[in-house]
Structure formats: structure tokens, C-alpha cells
Tab-separated table of C-alpha atoms in Angstrom:
chain	number	residue	atom	x	y	z
A	19	UNK	CA	17.048	-10.349	-4.484
A	20	UNK	CA	13.801	-8.769	-5.655
A	21	UNK	CA	14.063	-5.988	-3.101
A	22	UNK	CA	17.612	-5.186	-4.295
A	23	UNK	CA	16.392	-5.138	-7.893
A	24	UNK	CA	13.523	-2.849	-6.884
A	25	UNK	CA	15.979	-0.352	-5.446
A	26	UNK	CA	18.024	-0.362	-8.652
A	27	UNK	CA	14.878	-0.088	-10.786
A	28	UNK	CA	13.712	2.980	-8.858
A	29	UNK	CA	17.019	4.691	-9.563
A	30	UNK	CA	16.574	4.117	-13.295
A	31	UNK	CA	12.978	5.243	-13.848
A	32	UNK	CA	11.135	8.406	-12.960
A	33	UNK	CA	7.757	6.730	-12.344
A	34	UNK	CA	7.850	2.992	-11.513
A	35	UNK	CA	5.422	0.694	-13.305
A	36	UNK	CA	2.545	-0.155	-10.912
A	37	UNK	CA	2.796	-3.870	-11.717
A	38	UNK	CA	6.461	-3.952	-10.768
A	39	UNK	CA	5.724	-1.900	-7.650
A	40	UNK	CA	3.088	-4.431	-6.596
A	41	UNK	CA	5.677	-7.212	-6.845
A	42	UNK	CA	8.037	-5.192	-4.670
A	43	UNK	CA	5.276	-4.397	-2.165
A	44	UNK	CA	4.408	-8.097	-1.855
A	45	UNK	CA	8.067	-9.033	-1.419
A	46	UNK	CA	8.490	-6.501	1.379
A	47	UNK	CA	5.232	-7.640	3.009
A	48	UNK	CA	6.460	-11.235	2.904
A	49	UNK	CA	9.673	-10.124	4.607
A	50	UNK	CA	7.693	-8.152	7.198
A	51	UNK	CA	9.254	-4.858	6.091
A	52	UNK	CA	6.111	-2.743	6.161
A	53	UNK	CA	7.960	0.565	5.902
A	54	UNK	CA	9.363	-0.476	2.529
A	55	UNK	CA	6.050	-1.963	1.406
A	56	UNK	CA	4.373	1.327	2.329
A	57	UNK	CA	6.791	3.165	0.051
A	58	UNK	CA	5.995	0.757	-2.786
A	59	UNK	CA	2.237	1.219	-2.225
A	60	UNK	CA	2.764	4.982	-2.372
A	61	UNK	CA	4.157	4.525	-5.890
A	62	UNK	CA	1.168	2.379	-6.828
A	63	UNK	CA	-1.349	4.862	-5.435
A	64	UNK	CA	0.365	7.742	-7.229
A	65	UNK	CA	0.191	5.842	-10.518
A	66	UNK	CA	-3.439	4.782	-9.977
A	67	UNK	CA	-5.095	7.690	-8.122
A	68	UNK	CA	-8.639	6.490	-8.756
A	69	UNK	CA	-8.083	2.942	-7.433
A	70	UNK	CA	-9.515	2.568	-3.947
A	71	UNK	CA	-7.683	-0.724	-3.443
A	72	UNK	CA	-4.301	0.992	-3.900
A	73	UNK	CA	-5.110	3.442	-1.102
A	74	UNK	CA	-6.609	0.673	1.040
A	75	UNK	CA	-3.379	-1.327	0.805
A	76	UNK	CA	-1.296	1.793	1.348
A	77	UNK	CA	-3.260	2.508	4.504
A	78	UNK	CA	-3.033	-1.069	5.825
A	79	UNK	CA	0.723	-1.234	5.196
A	80	UNK	CA	1.298	2.174	6.758
A	81	UNK	CA	-0.615	1.082	9.873
A	82	UNK	CA	1.547	-2.075	10.018
A	83	UNK	CA	4.639	0.138	9.705
A	84	UNK	CA	3.417	2.418	12.494
A	85	UNK	CA	2.941	5.455	10.238
A	86	UNK	CA	-0.456	6.680	11.375
A	87	UNK	CA	-0.326	9.912	9.362
A	88	UNK	CA	0.082	8.236	5.971
A	89	UNK	CA	-2.322	5.484	7.018
A	90	UNK	CA	-5.019	7.983	7.942
A	91	UNK	CA	-4.607	10.017	4.761
A	92	UNK	CA	-4.717	6.895	2.596
A	93	UNK	CA	-7.750	5.560	4.477
A	94	UNK	CA	-9.618	8.817	3.894
A	95	UNK	CA	-8.804	8.683	0.184
A	96	UNK	CA	-9.802	5.003	-0.096
A	97	UNK	CA	-13.120	5.680	1.612
A	98	UNK	CA	-13.805	8.587	-0.744
A	99	UNK	CA	-13.297	6.342	-3.768
A	100	UNK	CA	-15.686	3.521	-2.881
A	101	UNK	CA	-19.471	3.632	-3.227
A	102	UNK	CA	-21.324	4.666	-0.075
A	103	UNK	CA	-22.678	1.151	0.478
A	104	UNK	CA	-19.119	-0.197	0.797
A	105	UNK	CA	-17.745	2.428	3.167
A	106	UNK	CA	-18.827	0.789	6.423
A	107	UNK	CA	-17.169	-2.510	5.504
A	108	UNK	CA	-13.992	-0.789	4.316
A	109	UNK	CA	-13.854	1.381	7.444
A	110	UNK	CA	-14.160	-1.742	9.584
A	111	UNK	CA	-11.330	-3.426	7.665
A	112	UNK	CA	-9.098	-0.353	8.002
A	113	UNK	CA	-9.849	-0.119	11.719
A	114	UNK	CA	-8.761	-3.749	12.064
A	115	UNK	CA	-5.555	-2.939	10.144
A	116	UNK	CA	-4.560	-0.551	12.932
A	117	UNK	CA	-3.698	-3.531	15.137
A	118	UNK	CA	-3.531	-6.507	12.757
A	119	UNK	CA	-0.706	-6.643	10.204
A	120	UNK	CA	-2.338	-9.610	8.470
A	121	UNK	CA	-4.633	-7.082	6.784
A	122	UNK	CA	-1.581	-5.552	5.124
A	123	UNK	CA	-0.239	-8.976	4.222
A	124	UNK	CA	-3.497	-9.799	2.423
A	125	UNK	CA	-3.132	-6.941	-0.056
């Protein structure tokens, strides 16, 4: 039901509220629909362009959906937004997301 409501909500607003988009992303992740959760994370990242976690989750969900282009772009952006001391850990987590969808599910 939530995913149907999300579709209707997107038709009504120009820029979805990030909090509502997060609910939709989690619903799609729960259902294993990583293509749809990637689209929701794209809305979140667009609304919060300085939040590394938004791009991290976008990247992880895109990898789970098989969209390596979006995943790579989002990973690069996420890495650019975290302090240098955190980059190695984040890079390791994103590398794991390439083959492990549980990383996306943990967002």
C-alpha cells in the first residue's frame, strides 16, 4: 500500500519530502525492489546534496539493483563528502555493496 501511495504522492508534488522518500525507500528495500528504492534514494540525495549517507544509500541500492553507473557516481559523491579519515571504511563498505544487497537493506 505504501508503494502505491508513494507513486500517487510523486504525481502531486514537484519535490518529494525527504522523510517521506525515506519511508518509500525502506518499503521498496523490504520488498526487494532495489530499482524502485534507488529512485527513492535519488530523490533523497537531490533534496540533501551535502549528506554523505544519502549518497551512500543511493550507491548501495543502485548496486543491488544492478545499476553500476548510478552506483559509481553516488559512491564518488559520498566519498567526497566524508572526512578523509572515514573514506577507507566507506570505500570498503561500498565495495561490499557491489555483491551484498544486505548493505542496501541496512540503509
